Every structure is written in C-alpha cells, then in structure tokens.
Amino acid sequence: MSFKLPRGTRDILPADMSIWYYLESKLHAVSRRYGYREIRTPIFEHTEVFSRSVGEDTDIVAKEMYSFRDRGDRHITLRPEGTAAITRAYLEHRFDAQPPPVKFYYYGPMFRYDRPQQGRYRQFYQFGIECFGVDHPAADAEVIALTTDFLEEIGLEDVELQINSVGCSQCRSIYRQKLVDYLAPHREQLCNYCHQRFDSNPLRMLDCKKVECQEIFQYAPEITTVICEECHKHFSDVQRHLQNLNIEYEINTRLVRGLDYYTRTAFEFISSALGAQNSIGGGGRYDNLVEFFGGKQTPAVGMAMGMERIILSLHEQKQFPPHDNLQVLISAEGEKLLFKAMELAGKLRKYDITAEVDYTGRSLKSLMKYADKHNYSYVLIWGEWEQKKDKITVRNMQAGDQEELSEQQVVELMKRTTCMQREDK
Ligand code: AMP
C-alpha cells in the first residue's frame, strides 16, 4: 500500500525550509518593531466563530470550511482565517478592558476546501496582524506600512497596493440598492455565482473574476461615489497618511474583499510575478466585528497574507534568502580522532555553526562528493597524517582550495567566517 498527500496539501521538505525560516524570522521582527505581539489561537474553533462572522453566504463558509462533529457532538471547524478566532480571543481574555490599541500578530496554517491550483491550497500559511480599539486612519496606514516594510525587507518587488473604501453599514446599504438597480436588467447574463449572490449579497458579485461579469460591472456605480461624508474623510485621511509615508497605492473602486465583516478601508497587495492567484495579502477595517461577537462597539483593522504565494513570487523573481548557518563537515580517521572530532564539532556549534561529524567511514572521494551535493562550506579532514603534524586539513568547498591549520586556528577561522556571513545578511 502506498499513501499519498491529501489533495491541496504539501510537504515542506528540508531543502525548502531555509526560505520559511527566513520569512518567519522577518515577520516576527517586523511585527515586533511596530509593537504588535504574537497570539496563537487553536487550529480549530467552534464552527459558529467563523460561520456567523465571516458571513453565511461567503465562499469560505458556504463551501470551503473543514467542519466536523467531534466525539462530544460539538460542531468544530479547522480555522479558515485568523481574524474571527482572534476577535473571539480578544473578548474571551478581556483585552477589551485594556487601554487601546491592542495589537496582535499571528502566523500559522489555515484550511479551506478550495479548488487546488498553483498558489491555492487546502492548507496554507498566513501571517496576519490585527489592531483593536482605534478608529483613527493612522491605524489603517500603520497596518499597511507594516505589510509594506515586511515585503520590502524580504526583497519582494513589483507589488502593487490597491485600496478602496467599502463604507459603513449605512452607506453600504445605499450602494447595495444602487448596484442592484444597475444590475437588474443584466441579471440573466450574469454567471451562476453572481446569480446566487444577487439577492443575498450583491457586493460580493464584484469579486467575481468571470470576464462576462467583469464586462457588466465595468459601468456599475462606484462605491466611493456614494459613501457618506465621514467614510469619505476617513478614506482621504488614510491616503494622506500613506502619502506621508511614501507608500504608493492605486485606488480600485471594485475592491470589496471576500469577507463580510469589512467596513471602510479595504486593501490588497497584488504581485505581478503570480498568475491567476495574484493576491499575496490584503485586509481592511472591521469596525463591527467585536460588537457582533457580543462585545462593545470596537473599531479594528488588520491584514493577512499568504506565505506560499510570497515564496512563489520570490522564486519567480529569483530572490533567494541569504545563506543558512555556516555548514561544516568533519571527517575523522579512526576511533581516537573520532572522539576529538566530536569535541571539535561541539566547540563550533557554540558559535551557531552547523557542525557535523561524518561517522559513515566513507572514502575521502565520496565524502567530497557528498559535501559538494549538500552545500557544506567547509570539510575538515582529520586523519593520521594530519594528526602527526598536529594539524587539520581545511577544505574550502566554494573556493576549491585547502590549507592545514591547527585546531585552534580552525575554530578561529570558522568563527570569523560565520561572523562575516552574518554581517552580510
Ligand atoms: P483572505 O484571508 O482570503 O483575505 O486571504 C489573504 C491571503 O491569504 C491571500 O492574499 C493569499 O495570499 C492567502 N490565501 C488565501 N487563500 C489561500 C489558499 N487557498 N491557498 C494559498 N493561499 C491563500
């Protein structure tokens, strides 16, 4: 019998881990610099946490949730996104009693029964941030600035930021009516997806990617022309803050985002390196969600981005993370030197060097082949011949040359090289 991965999931193999470690270290560093603190919620929650907040007729809730009843007959769902669960935790741990803003970041796997393709999986990793308790447009700009900093720091190029305002509940209902009036004569030409949403949630139709629908939406009224004065001011102020921080953006009045809980600001980061699944992240304001969960009215703003799509974009741009730790392989001849080699490896590891001892007894020739294939920077050869001279042969795999050094000199050289490598990062 041979087992295969479930459709839409992937193994992240050891050779691919360095880019993950790199991005993970950056997301922690950038978030902390902005005063966001990490929160880890469970991978599964009570189903209602998502179904009631994300929206019953969103794709996520209607078609994509991994839901089941546990052995205690509870309705459970593997989290499809982060915000709803974090809002639940915000209230459950009484963060609402703390002075605002309360700022969280999170990172981990999400689950959606999506149709798998390049950049779209059933288990994928999201990095996200949430800022609770402030309705000032500066908070929206800060969320966008943090995301921009992260993308810049990891070297992702050609990313476009699109922004929009989806208004508050009052202006949305006016817009909803306008949209329905405009679309009613075209209803029969709309795809099935839009047809279903026509009555339940017409704004969501604007998300549809079908060319025939997009053609119809082309002349639909724009939400920014109907939003109320306050929402309009908020939107302009967000833009003033972005300009002040030299963050470039485009206004996309068709940007509505997939989830129901957004109010006012909505934004998305689009990578030109990706094909159909070109959104690497997005977010916006969700001023009604906390109240919806039974808390007091609390403004909030956040974003989430998908790590797999970021990695795909980096690969497309041939951007690779800086090297891992210095990797050293020590080969000892005979039992006595093996003991010494194990000790030397221990000394090197103290400097965060990856030091391994070859205890397979393979020949020098096959050792070199192995070291080359596995990207070791140095091979240290400690044979009887070296021992007699109180030296170790140090082979630099990149340069292809070698020298003989004392054990103390070897440690010094490795220490220097690893420090230089770190400064380069
Ligand atoms: P959303 O939570 O739908 O706003 O998605 C935020 C980001 O998560 C997207 O921009 C993607 O980068 C990523 N994402 C969403 N769904 C998937 C998926 N099925 N597979 C991979 N990444 C995804």
Coordinates of C-alpha atoms and ligand atoms in Angstrom, one line a residue:
M1 CA 0.0 0.0 0.0
S2 CA 1.3 3.5 -0.7
F3 CA -0.1 6.6 0.8
K4 CA -0.3 10.0 -0.9
L5 CA -0.8 13.5 0.4
P6 CA -4.4 14.7 0.6
R7 CA -5.2 16.9 -2.4
G8 CA -4.3 20.6 -1.9
T9 CA -1.8 19.9 0.8
R10 CA 2.0 19.9 0.5
D11 CA 5.0 18.6 2.4
I12 CA 7.6 21.3 3.1
L13 CA 10.8 19.4 2.6
P14 CA 14.1 20.1 4.5
A15 CA 15.7 21.7 1.4
D16 CA 12.9 24.3 1.2
M17 CA 13.0 25.1 4.9
S18 CA 15.6 27.9 4.8
I19 CA 13.2 30.3 3.0
W20 CA 10.5 29.6 5.5
Y21 CA 12.8 30.2 8.4
Y22 CA 13.9 33.4 6.8
L23 CA 10.4 34.7 6.2
E24 CA 9.3 33.6 9.7
S25 CA 12.2 35.5 11.3
K26 CA 11.3 38.6 9.3
L27 CA 7.6 38.5 10.2
H28 CA 8.4 38.3 13.9
A29 CA 11.0 41.0 13.7
V30 CA 8.9 43.5 11.7
S31 CA 5.7 42.9 13.7
R32 CA 7.5 43.5 17.0
R33 CA 9.1 46.6 15.7
Y34 CA 5.6 48.1 15.3
G35 CA 4.6 47.0 18.8
Y36 CA 2.5 44.0 17.7
R37 CA 2.6 41.0 19.9
E38 CA 2.1 37.4 18.9
I39 CA -1.0 35.5 19.7
R40 CA -1.6 31.8 19.0
T41 CA -5.1 30.5 18.9
P42 CA -6.1 26.9 18.4
I43 CA -6.2 25.4 14.9
F44 CA -9.9 24.5 15.4
E45 CA -12.7 26.5 16.9
H46 CA -16.5 26.2 17.4
T47 CA -18.0 26.4 13.9
E48 CA -20.1 29.5 14.8
V49 CA -17.0 31.6 15.3
F50 CA -16.5 31.6 11.6
S51 CA -20.0 30.9 10.2
R52 CA -21.5 33.9 12.0
S53 CA -18.7 36.4 11.5
V54 CA -17.2 35.7 8.1
G55 CA -20.7 35.5 6.6
E56 CA -23.0 32.6 5.9
D57 CA -23.0 33.2 2.1
T58 CA -19.3 33.8 1.6
D59 CA -17.5 31.1 -0.3
I60 CA -15.4 30.3 2.8
V61 CA -18.4 29.5 5.0
A62 CA -20.7 28.1 2.3
K63 CA -18.2 25.9 0.5
E64 CA -14.8 25.8 2.0
M65 CA -14.8 25.0 5.7
Y66 CA -13.4 21.8 7.1
S67 CA -16.2 21.2 9.6
F68 CA -17.0 18.1 11.6
R69 CA -18.6 17.0 14.8
D70 CA -16.2 15.8 17.5
R71 CA -16.8 12.9 19.7
G72 CA -18.7 15.1 22.1
D73 CA -21.0 16.0 19.2
R74 CA -19.7 19.6 19.1
H75 CA -19.6 21.4 15.7
I76 CA -15.9 22.1 15.1
T77 CA -14.2 23.8 12.2
L78 CA -10.5 24.0 11.2
R79 CA -9.8 27.7 11.0
P80 CA -10.1 29.1 7.5
E81 CA -8.7 32.5 8.5
G82 CA -7.4 34.3 11.6
T83 CA -9.4 37.4 12.4
A84 CA -12.6 35.7 13.7
A85 CA -10.7 33.5 16.1
I86 CA -8.5 36.4 17.3
T87 CA -11.6 38.5 17.9
R88 CA -13.0 35.6 20.0
A89 CA -9.8 35.5 22.0
Y90 CA -9.7 39.3 22.4
L91 CA -13.1 39.2 24.1
E92 CA -12.5 35.9 26.0
H93 CA -9.3 37.2 27.6
R94 CA -10.8 40.7 28.3
F95 CA -8.4 42.6 26.1
D96 CA -11.3 44.9 25.6
A97 CA -10.8 46.1 29.2
Q98 CA -7.3 47.2 28.3
P99 CA -6.5 50.7 27.0
P100 CA -6.4 50.7 23.2
P101 CA -4.8 50.0 20.9
V102 CA -4.5 46.2 21.4
K103 CA -2.2 44.9 18.7
F104 CA -1.7 41.2 17.8
Y105 CA 0.1 39.3 15.1
Y106 CA -0.3 35.7 14.2
Y107 CA 1.2 33.1 12.0
G108 CA 0.1 29.5 11.2
P109 CA -1.8 27.2 8.9
M110 CA -5.3 27.8 7.6
F111 CA -7.6 25.4 6.0
R112 CA -10.0 26.0 3.1
Y113 CA -11.7 23.4 0.8
D114 CA -10.6 25.5 -2.2
R115 CA -10.0 24.2 -5.8
P116 CA -6.3 23.5 -5.7
Q117 CA -4.0 25.1 -8.2
Q118 CA -0.7 27.0 -8.3
G119 CA -0.9 29.4 -5.3
R120 CA -4.1 27.9 -4.0
Y121 CA -4.1 25.1 -1.5
R122 CA -6.3 23.5 1.1
Q123 CA -3.8 24.0 3.8
F124 CA -1.8 27.2 3.6
Y125 CA 0.1 29.5 6.0
Q126 CA -1.0 33.0 6.8
F127 CA 0.8 35.8 8.6
G128 CA -1.6 38.4 9.8
I129 CA -1.9 41.4 12.2
E130 CA -4.9 42.9 14.0
C131 CA -5.2 46.3 15.7
F132 CA -8.2 46.7 18.0
G133 CA -9.7 49.8 19.6
V134 CA -8.7 52.7 17.3
D135 CA -10.7 54.2 14.5
H136 CA -8.1 56.7 13.5
P137 CA -7.0 56.4 9.9
A138 CA -3.4 56.4 11.1
A139 CA -4.0 52.8 12.4
D140 CA -5.1 51.7 8.9
A141 CA -1.9 53.3 7.5
E142 CA 0.2 51.6 10.1
V143 CA -1.2 48.2 9.2
I144 CA -0.4 48.9 5.5
A145 CA 3.1 50.3 6.4
L146 CA 4.0 47.2 8.4
T147 CA 3.0 45.0 5.5
T148 CA 5.0 47.2 3.0
D149 CA 8.0 47.0 5.3
F150 CA 7.8 43.3 5.5
L151 CA 7.6 42.9 1.7
E152 CA 10.4 45.4 1.2
E153 CA 12.6 43.7 3.7
I154 CA 12.2 40.3 2.2
G155 CA 13.1 41.8 -1.2
L156 CA 9.7 41.2 -3.0
E157 CA 9.5 43.6 -5.9
D158 CA 6.7 44.6 -8.3
V159 CA 4.0 44.5 -5.7
E160 CA 1.0 46.8 -6.2
L161 CA -1.1 48.1 -3.3
Q162 CA -4.7 48.7 -4.2
I163 CA -7.0 50.4 -1.8
N164 CA -10.7 51.2 -1.5
S165 CA -13.4 52.2 0.9
V166 CA -16.4 49.9 1.3
G167 CA -18.1 52.4 3.6
C168 CA -20.0 51.9 6.8
S169 CA -23.2 49.8 7.1
Q170 CA -25.4 52.9 6.2
C171 CA -23.5 53.8 3.0
R172 CA -23.2 50.2 2.1
S173 CA -27.0 49.7 2.1
I174 CA -27.4 52.7 -0.2
Y175 CA -24.7 51.4 -2.5
R176 CA -26.2 47.9 -2.4
Q177 CA -29.5 49.3 -3.8
K178 CA -27.7 51.3 -6.5
L179 CA -25.8 48.3 -7.6
V180 CA -28.9 46.1 -7.7
D181 CA -30.8 48.7 -9.7
Y182 CA -27.9 48.9 -12.2
L183 CA -27.5 45.1 -12.5
A184 CA -31.2 44.1 -12.5
P185 CA -31.5 44.4 -16.4
H186 CA -28.3 42.3 -16.8
R187 CA -29.3 39.6 -14.3
E188 CA -29.7 36.9 -16.9
Q189 CA -26.3 37.5 -18.3
L190 CA -24.5 37.0 -15.0
C191 CA -22.8 33.8 -14.1
N192 CA -24.3 31.3 -11.7
Y193 CA -22.1 32.5 -8.8
C194 CA -23.3 36.1 -9.3
H195 CA -26.9 35.0 -9.8
Q196 CA -26.9 33.3 -6.4
R197 CA -25.5 36.5 -4.7
F198 CA -27.8 38.9 -6.5
D199 CA -30.3 38.9 -3.6
S200 CA -28.2 37.7 -0.7
N201 CA -25.0 39.8 -1.0
P202 CA -24.7 41.8 -4.2
L203 CA -21.5 43.5 -3.3
R204 CA -19.7 40.1 -3.4
M205 CA -20.5 39.9 -7.1
L206 CA -17.8 42.5 -7.7
D207 CA -15.3 39.8 -6.6
C208 CA -16.3 37.6 -9.5
K209 CA -13.4 37.0 -11.9
K210 CA -15.5 35.9 -14.9
V211 CA -14.9 38.1 -18.0
E212 CA -18.6 38.3 -18.9
C213 CA -19.5 39.6 -15.4
Q214 CA -16.5 41.9 -15.3
E215 CA -17.7 43.5 -18.5
I216 CA -21.1 44.2 -17.0
F217 CA -19.5 45.6 -13.8
Q218 CA -17.4 47.9 -15.8
Y219 CA -20.1 50.6 -15.8
A220 CA -21.6 49.8 -12.5
P221 CA -21.7 52.7 -10.0
E222 CA -18.6 53.0 -7.8
I223 CA -18.9 52.7 -4.1
T224 CA -16.6 55.7 -3.5
T225 CA -19.2 58.0 -5.1
V226 CA -21.9 57.1 -2.6
I227 CA -20.0 56.8 0.7
C228 CA -21.0 59.2 3.5
E229 CA -19.0 62.2 4.5
E230 CA -17.4 60.6 7.4
C231 CA -16.3 57.5 5.5
H232 CA -15.1 59.8 2.7
K233 CA -13.0 61.7 5.2
H234 CA -11.6 58.5 6.7
F235 CA -10.6 57.3 3.2
S236 CA -8.9 60.6 2.3
D237 CA -7.1 60.6 5.6
V238 CA -5.8 57.1 5.1
Q239 CA -4.4 58.3 1.7
R240 CA -2.8 61.3 3.3
H241 CA -1.0 59.1 5.8
L242 CA 0.1 56.7 3.0
Q243 CA 1.4 59.6 1.0
N244 CA 3.2 61.0 4.1
L245 CA 5.0 57.6 4.5
N246 CA 5.8 57.5 0.7
I247 CA 3.7 54.4 0.2
E248 CA 2.5 54.1 -3.3
Y249 CA -1.1 52.9 -4.0
E250 CA -3.8 52.7 -6.6
I251 CA -7.5 53.2 -5.9
N252 CA -9.5 50.2 -7.0
T253 CA -13.2 51.0 -6.5
R254 CA -14.2 47.4 -7.3
L255 CA -12.1 46.0 -4.4
V256 CA -14.6 44.6 -2.0
R257 CA -12.7 41.6 -0.4
G258 CA -14.2 38.3 0.2
L259 CA -15.3 38.5 3.8
D260 CA -18.5 40.2 5.1
Y261 CA -17.1 41.9 8.2
Y262 CA -15.1 44.7 6.4
T263 CA -16.0 48.3 6.8
R264 CA -14.4 51.4 5.3
T265 CA -10.8 50.7 4.3
A266 CA -10.2 47.6 2.2
F267 CA -6.8 46.9 0.6
E268 CA -4.9 44.2 -1.3
F269 CA -1.3 43.6 -2.3
I270 CA -1.0 42.2 -5.8
S271 CA 2.1 40.6 -7.1
S272 CA 2.8 40.8 -10.8
A273 CA 5.0 37.7 -10.5
L274 CA 2.0 35.5 -10.0
G275 CA -0.7 34.3 -12.4
A276 CA -4.3 33.9 -11.6
Q277 CA -3.8 33.8 -7.8
N278 CA -2.1 37.2 -7.7
S279 CA -3.2 38.5 -4.4
I280 CA -0.5 38.0 -1.8
G281 CA -2.3 39.6 1.0
G282 CA -4.9 42.0 2.0
G283 CA -7.1 43.3 4.7
G284 CA -9.0 46.3 6.0
R285 CA -11.2 47.7 8.7
Y286 CA -13.8 45.7 10.5
D287 CA -15.4 48.1 13.0
N288 CA -18.5 45.9 13.7
L289 CA -16.9 42.5 14.3
V290 CA -16.3 42.8 18.1
E291 CA -19.8 44.0 18.7
F292 CA -21.1 41.2 16.5
F293 CA -19.2 38.8 18.9
G294 CA -21.1 40.3 21.9
G295 CA -18.5 42.9 22.9
K296 CA -19.0 46.7 22.9
Q297 CA -18.6 48.6 19.7
T298 CA -14.8 48.5 19.0
P299 CA -13.1 49.6 15.8
A300 CA -10.4 47.4 14.4
V301 CA -8.2 47.0 11.4
G302 CA -6.0 44.2 10.1
M303 CA -4.4 42.3 7.3
A304 CA -3.4 38.7 6.3
M305 CA -1.0 37.4 3.8
G306 CA -0.3 34.0 2.3
M307 CA 3.2 32.7 2.7
E308 CA 3.1 30.2 -0.2
R309 CA 2.3 33.0 -2.6
I310 CA 5.1 35.1 -1.2
I311 CA 7.5 32.2 -1.7
L312 CA 6.2 31.6 -5.2
S313 CA 6.7 35.3 -6.1
L314 CA 10.2 35.3 -4.6
H315 CA 11.1 32.2 -6.7
E316 CA 9.7 33.9 -9.8
Q317 CA 12.0 36.8 -9.1
K318 CA 14.9 34.6 -8.4
Q319 CA 15.2 36.1 -5.0
F320 CA 16.6 33.6 -2.5
P321 CA 17.2 34.1 1.2
P322 CA 20.7 34.6 2.4
H323 CA 22.6 31.5 3.3
D324 CA 21.8 29.4 6.3
N325 CA 24.4 28.9 9.0
L326 CA 27.9 28.1 8.0
Q327 CA 27.9 24.3 7.4
V328 CA 30.9 22.3 8.3
L329 CA 31.6 18.6 7.9
I330 CA 34.3 16.9 9.9
S331 CA 35.9 13.7 8.8
A332 CA 38.0 11.7 11.3
E333 CA 40.2 8.7 10.7
G334 CA 39.9 6.0 13.3
E335 CA 38.2 5.9 16.7
K336 CA 40.6 8.1 18.6
L337 CA 40.3 11.0 16.2
L338 CA 36.5 10.5 16.0
F339 CA 36.4 11.4 19.7
K340 CA 38.4 14.6 19.0
A341 CA 36.2 15.4 16.0
M342 CA 33.0 15.1 18.1
E343 CA 34.6 17.6 20.6
L344 CA 35.6 20.0 17.9
A345 CA 32.0 19.9 16.4
G346 CA 30.7 20.9 19.9
K347 CA 33.1 23.9 20.0
L348 CA 31.9 25.1 16.6
R349 CA 28.2 24.7 17.5
K350 CA 28.7 27.2 20.3
Y351 CA 29.1 29.8 17.6
D352 CA 25.9 28.7 15.9
I353 CA 27.8 26.9 13.2
T354 CA 26.2 23.8 11.8
A355 CA 28.9 21.2 12.5
E356 CA 28.5 17.6 11.7
V357 CA 30.9 14.6 12.1
D358 CA 31.0 12.1 9.3
Y359 CA 30.8 8.7 11.0
T360 CA 29.9 6.7 8.0
G361 CA 33.5 5.8 7.2
R362 CA 33.1 6.7 3.5
S363 CA 36.2 7.3 1.4
L364 CA 37.6 10.8 1.0
K365 CA 36.4 10.9 -2.6
S366 CA 32.8 10.1 -1.8
L367 CA 33.0 12.4 1.2
M368 CA 33.8 15.3 -1.1
K369 CA 31.1 14.4 -3.4
Y370 CA 28.6 14.2 -0.6
A371 CA 29.8 17.6 0.9
D372 CA 29.5 19.2 -2.5
K373 CA 26.0 18.0 -3.1
H374 CA 24.8 19.1 0.3
N375 CA 26.3 22.5 0.2
Y376 CA 28.8 22.3 3.0
S377 CA 31.0 25.3 3.1
Y378 CA 34.0 23.5 4.7
V379 CA 35.2 20.0 5.1
L380 CA 37.7 19.4 7.9
I381 CA 39.9 16.3 7.4
W382 CA 41.5 14.9 10.5
G383 CA 43.5 11.8 9.5
E384 CA 46.6 10.1 10.9
W385 CA 48.7 12.1 8.6
E386 CA 47.3 15.4 9.9
Q387 CA 47.5 14.2 13.5
K388 CA 51.2 13.6 13.2
K389 CA 51.7 17.3 12.3
D390 CA 49.2 18.4 14.9
K391 CA 47.1 19.9 12.0
I392 CA 43.7 19.6 10.3
T393 CA 43.2 19.9 6.6
V394 CA 40.6 22.6 5.9
R395 CA 39.0 22.4 2.5
N396 CA 37.0 25.4 1.4
M397 CA 34.3 23.9 -0.8
Q398 CA 33.3 27.1 -2.6
A399 CA 36.9 28.2 -3.4
G400 CA 38.0 24.7 -4.0
D401 CA 41.3 25.1 -2.1
Q402 CA 42.7 23.8 1.1
E403 CA 45.2 24.6 3.9
E404 CA 46.5 23.0 7.0
L405 CA 45.7 24.7 10.3
S406 CA 45.9 23.8 14.0
E407 CA 42.7 23.0 15.8
Q408 CA 42.7 26.5 17.5
Q409 CA 43.2 28.2 14.1
V410 CA 40.3 26.2 12.6
V411 CA 38.0 27.4 15.4
E412 CA 39.2 31.0 14.8
L413 CA 38.7 30.8 11.0
M414 CA 35.2 29.3 11.3
K415 CA 34.2 31.9 13.9
R416 CA 35.5 34.7 11.7
T417 CA 33.7 33.3 8.6
T418 CA 30.4 32.9 10.3
C419 CA 30.6 36.5 11.7
M420 CA 31.3 37.8 8.3
Q421 CA 28.4 35.9 6.8
R422 CA 26.0 37.2 9.5
E423 CA 27.1 40.8 8.8
D424 CA 26.3 40.2 5.1
K425 CA 22.6 39.3 5.9
Ligands
AMP1 P1 -8.0 36.1 2.7 O1 -8.0 35.6 4.1 O2 -8.9 35.4 1.7 O3 -8.2 37.6 2.6 O4 -6.6 35.8 2.1 C1 -5.4 36.5 2.5 C2 -4.2 35.9 1.7 O5 -4.1 34.5 2.1 C3 -4.4 35.9 0.2 O6 -4.0 37.1 -0.4 C4 -3.5 34.7 -0.1 O7 -2.1 35.2 -0.2 C5 -3.6 33.8 1.0 N1 -4.6 32.7 0.7 C6 -5.9 32.7 0.8 N2 -6.5 31.6 0.4 C7 -5.5 30.8 0.0 C8 -5.3 29.4 -0.5 N3 -6.4 28.7 -0.6 N4 -4.1 29.0 -0.7 C9 -3.0 29.7 -0.6 N5 -3.0 31.0 -0.1 C10 -4.2 31.5 0.2

